[in-house]
Amino acid sequence: MIACLFDLDGVIVDTAKYHFLAWKRLAKEWNFDLTEEQNEHLKGVSRTESLEIILKLAQHTLSKEAFDKALEDKNECFLEFVNQMNENEILEGVTDFLNQLKQNNIPFSLASSSKNAKNILQKIGLFEKFDAIVDGNDIVNGKPHPEIFEKAAKALNTEPKKCVVFEDAVAGVQAGKRAGMKVIGIGEKEVLHEADIVIKNLTEISIQDLKNMIA
Ligand code: BG6
Ligand code: MG
């Protein structure tokens, strides 16, 4: 049985831009201008690890207390954006593709590093649709470690080789491959070259494509 495992930020909904804006605002406090290119390395990785990466880039250090406070501030800023979200922010092709999966009895799970994933799914009205949800609260090792996808496959009672992962992040594509799964990259081929195929959005994939990939 085929199963689909979806990343959230940048695949289901464009919250990737809100993470970027929130980090950018925070880094500005240390006079560091976070670029979109640098932000590519933050996609898919946990909140704590993202802050560590930014501090290294900015050549800035924080005490343990200031570090924890920065994590809180970033999340507060991110949640300001999230609180204004609704179903209009679901990315192109997503709703239709999830409906096709349902019609074909193909189960699907969320596999997101975000600790805000359930809240976001509720905001956009997709919470009930997923057969399983694995998020940042359920894992010890963040992407590119395969743990999150292994757990999501287990939650759907499916073997890794029957799973297709949808990912917009380099770290996420690597995690899916390390889990022994097929990976569809959402974004640019140059960035996501480790994926099995790369598409712009979910309008470009069909149930038959999934079957061909898993066959
Ligand atoms: C991932 C995002 O989905 O979740 C990352 O791609 C983010 O950018 C990570 O850092 C953790 O999210 P949160 O909501 O727990 O801070
Ligand atoms: Mg993502």
XYZ file of C-alpha atoms and ligand atoms in Angstrom:
232
model
C 0.000 0.000 0.000
C 1.329 3.449 -0.964
C 1.388 6.163 1.685
C 2.217 9.864 1.444
C 4.164 11.840 4.041
C 3.896 15.618 3.877
C 6.125 18.277 5.286
C 4.029 21.295 6.329
C 5.926 24.590 6.018
C 6.470 25.318 2.327
C 4.544 22.251 1.108
C 1.007 22.505 2.493
C 1.120 26.157 3.414
C 3.572 28.998 2.848
C 4.573 29.458 6.489
C 8.229 29.244 5.356
C 7.982 32.982 4.615
C 6.715 33.685 8.148
C 9.599 31.717 9.723
C 11.983 33.769 7.564
C 10.403 37.111 8.517
C 10.437 36.220 12.223
C 14.125 35.183 12.142
C 15.005 38.239 10.088
C 13.377 40.539 12.630
C 15.232 38.842 15.485
C 18.639 38.897 13.767
C 18.205 42.606 13.060
C 18.533 43.190 16.797
C 22.176 42.118 16.439
C 22.551 44.181 13.238
C 22.589 41.026 11.145
C 20.703 40.992 7.856
C 19.577 37.406 7.217
C 19.344 36.730 3.467
C 16.982 34.405 1.604
C 19.935 32.301 0.561
C 21.033 31.819 4.166
C 17.431 31.081 5.078
C 17.504 28.032 2.792
C 19.693 26.317 5.446
C 17.069 26.957 8.122
C 14.238 25.258 6.260
C 13.181 21.981 7.838
C 15.483 22.272 10.851
C 14.276 22.801 14.426
C 13.841 26.174 16.094
C 16.868 25.669 18.360
C 19.127 24.523 15.552
C 17.987 27.408 13.360
C 19.036 29.894 16.051
C 22.418 28.180 16.389
C 22.947 28.479 12.619
C 21.981 32.170 12.584
C 24.273 32.978 15.515
C 27.148 31.321 13.703
C 26.391 33.257 10.509
C 26.099 36.505 12.469
C 29.207 35.674 14.517
C 27.172 36.567 17.550
C 26.945 34.819 20.915
C 24.156 34.750 23.493
C 24.051 33.658 27.125
C 21.850 30.633 27.869
C 19.099 32.960 29.118
C 19.296 35.271 26.127
C 19.271 32.242 23.823
C 16.066 30.917 25.399
C 14.519 34.373 25.304
C 15.409 34.704 21.601
C 13.640 31.383 20.892
C 10.551 32.657 22.692
C 10.614 36.015 20.901
C 10.968 34.346 17.510
C 8.040 32.043 18.197
C 5.892 34.906 19.456
C 6.553 36.818 16.259
C 5.872 33.717 14.138
C 2.586 33.100 15.970
C 1.455 36.657 15.223
C 1.513 35.664 11.558
C -0.015 32.224 12.205
C -2.929 33.706 14.130
C -4.021 35.582 11.026
C -3.934 32.539 8.783
C -6.926 30.861 7.186
C -7.647 28.324 4.427
C -6.800 30.881 1.732
C -3.134 30.279 2.517
C -3.191 26.613 1.536
C -0.737 26.279 -1.367
C -1.897 25.676 -4.928
C -2.961 22.108 -5.703
C -2.885 20.872 -2.105
C -6.606 20.543 -1.340
C -7.332 18.876 -4.666
C -4.428 16.423 -4.318
C -5.388 15.445 -0.741
C -8.935 14.817 -1.966
C -7.608 12.577 -4.736
C -5.578 10.606 -2.179
C -8.733 10.117 -0.096
C -10.711 8.965 -3.139
C -7.975 6.425 -3.911
C -7.719 5.219 -0.299
C -4.078 6.294 -0.066
C -3.346 7.213 3.563
C -1.286 10.296 4.385
C 0.498 11.703 7.391
C 1.998 15.037 8.288
C 5.717 14.899 9.102
C 6.700 18.401 10.199
C 9.569 19.585 12.421
C 7.354 22.381 13.696
C 5.985 22.365 17.220
C 3.227 24.637 15.899
C 2.089 22.162 13.239
C -1.242 21.142 14.814
C -2.161 24.750 15.477
C -1.392 25.677 11.850
C -3.392 22.736 10.447
C -6.339 23.819 12.553
C -6.060 27.409 11.303
C -6.209 26.275 7.668
C -8.933 23.688 8.301
C -6.905 20.589 7.353
C -6.410 19.069 10.808
C -9.110 16.415 10.412
C -7.968 15.335 6.954
C -4.661 13.718 7.950
C -4.619 10.043 8.973
C -1.684 10.750 11.291
C 0.308 13.748 12.476
C 3.944 13.566 13.549
C 5.461 16.914 14.500
C 8.365 18.576 16.312
C 6.976 17.469 19.676
C 7.286 13.782 18.753
C 10.927 13.559 17.688
C 14.354 13.611 19.308
C 16.384 14.011 16.106
C 15.479 16.722 13.607
C 15.714 16.463 9.806
C 18.031 15.456 8.049
C 17.774 12.548 10.522
C 15.136 10.123 9.168
C 13.336 9.701 12.526
C 10.303 11.856 11.674
C 9.555 9.996 8.445
C 10.151 6.586 10.047
C 7.627 7.504 12.753
C 5.099 8.784 10.233
C 5.384 5.563 8.191
C 4.852 3.533 11.361
C 1.835 5.639 12.274
C 0.312 4.632 8.926
C 1.406 0.989 9.282
C 3.416 1.250 6.087
C 6.933 0.217 5.122
C 9.394 2.980 4.164
C 9.754 1.674 0.612
C 6.029 2.254 0.045
C 6.209 5.886 1.182
C 6.417 9.044 -0.913
C 7.690 12.130 0.917
C 6.831 15.712 -0.123
C 9.474 18.217 0.937
C 10.599 21.780 0.184
C 13.751 21.705 2.363
C 17.187 20.277 1.601
C 17.318 18.789 5.127
C 13.879 17.241 4.601
C 14.767 15.700 1.242
C 17.867 14.164 2.845
C 15.785 12.831 5.756
C 13.342 11.155 3.370
C 16.114 9.557 1.327
C 17.867 8.330 4.498
C 14.580 6.732 5.543
C 14.656 4.751 2.279
C 11.671 6.560 0.773
C 10.852 8.178 -2.562
C 11.057 11.951 -2.294
C 9.251 14.599 -4.308
C 10.906 17.992 -3.922
C 8.683 21.069 -4.015
C 10.699 24.008 -5.322
C 13.825 24.415 -7.427
C 15.743 21.514 -9.022
C 19.108 23.202 -8.378
C 18.396 23.353 -4.632
C 16.593 20.009 -4.160
C 18.755 17.903 -6.490
C 18.793 14.937 -4.066
C 15.035 14.416 -4.535
C 13.763 11.745 -6.969
C 11.763 14.377 -8.821
C 11.199 18.101 -8.285
C 7.950 19.912 -9.027
C 6.737 23.480 -8.475
C 3.544 22.535 -6.645
C 1.047 19.700 -6.198
C -0.863 20.492 -9.405
C 2.055 18.804 -11.201
C 1.631 15.324 -9.695
C -1.015 12.619 -10.178
C -1.981 9.412 -8.394
C -0.624 7.514 -11.393
C 2.772 9.238 -10.942
C 2.852 7.988 -7.338
C 2.030 4.452 -8.440
C 4.801 4.585 -11.065
C 7.316 5.805 -8.502
C 6.531 3.021 -6.029
C 6.169 0.215 -8.604
C 9.969 23.495 10.045
C 10.391 24.757 9.347
O 8.822 22.995 9.464
O 9.716 23.742 11.435
C 11.564 25.397 10.054
O 10.747 24.460 8.015
C 11.219 25.607 11.528
O 11.848 26.624 9.441
C 10.812 24.283 12.155
O 12.331 26.136 12.227
C 10.423 24.423 13.624
O 9.240 25.161 13.715
P 8.615 25.702 15.061
O 7.221 26.122 14.670
O 8.611 24.578 16.046
O 9.459 26.840 15.505
Mg 9.262 22.733 4.791
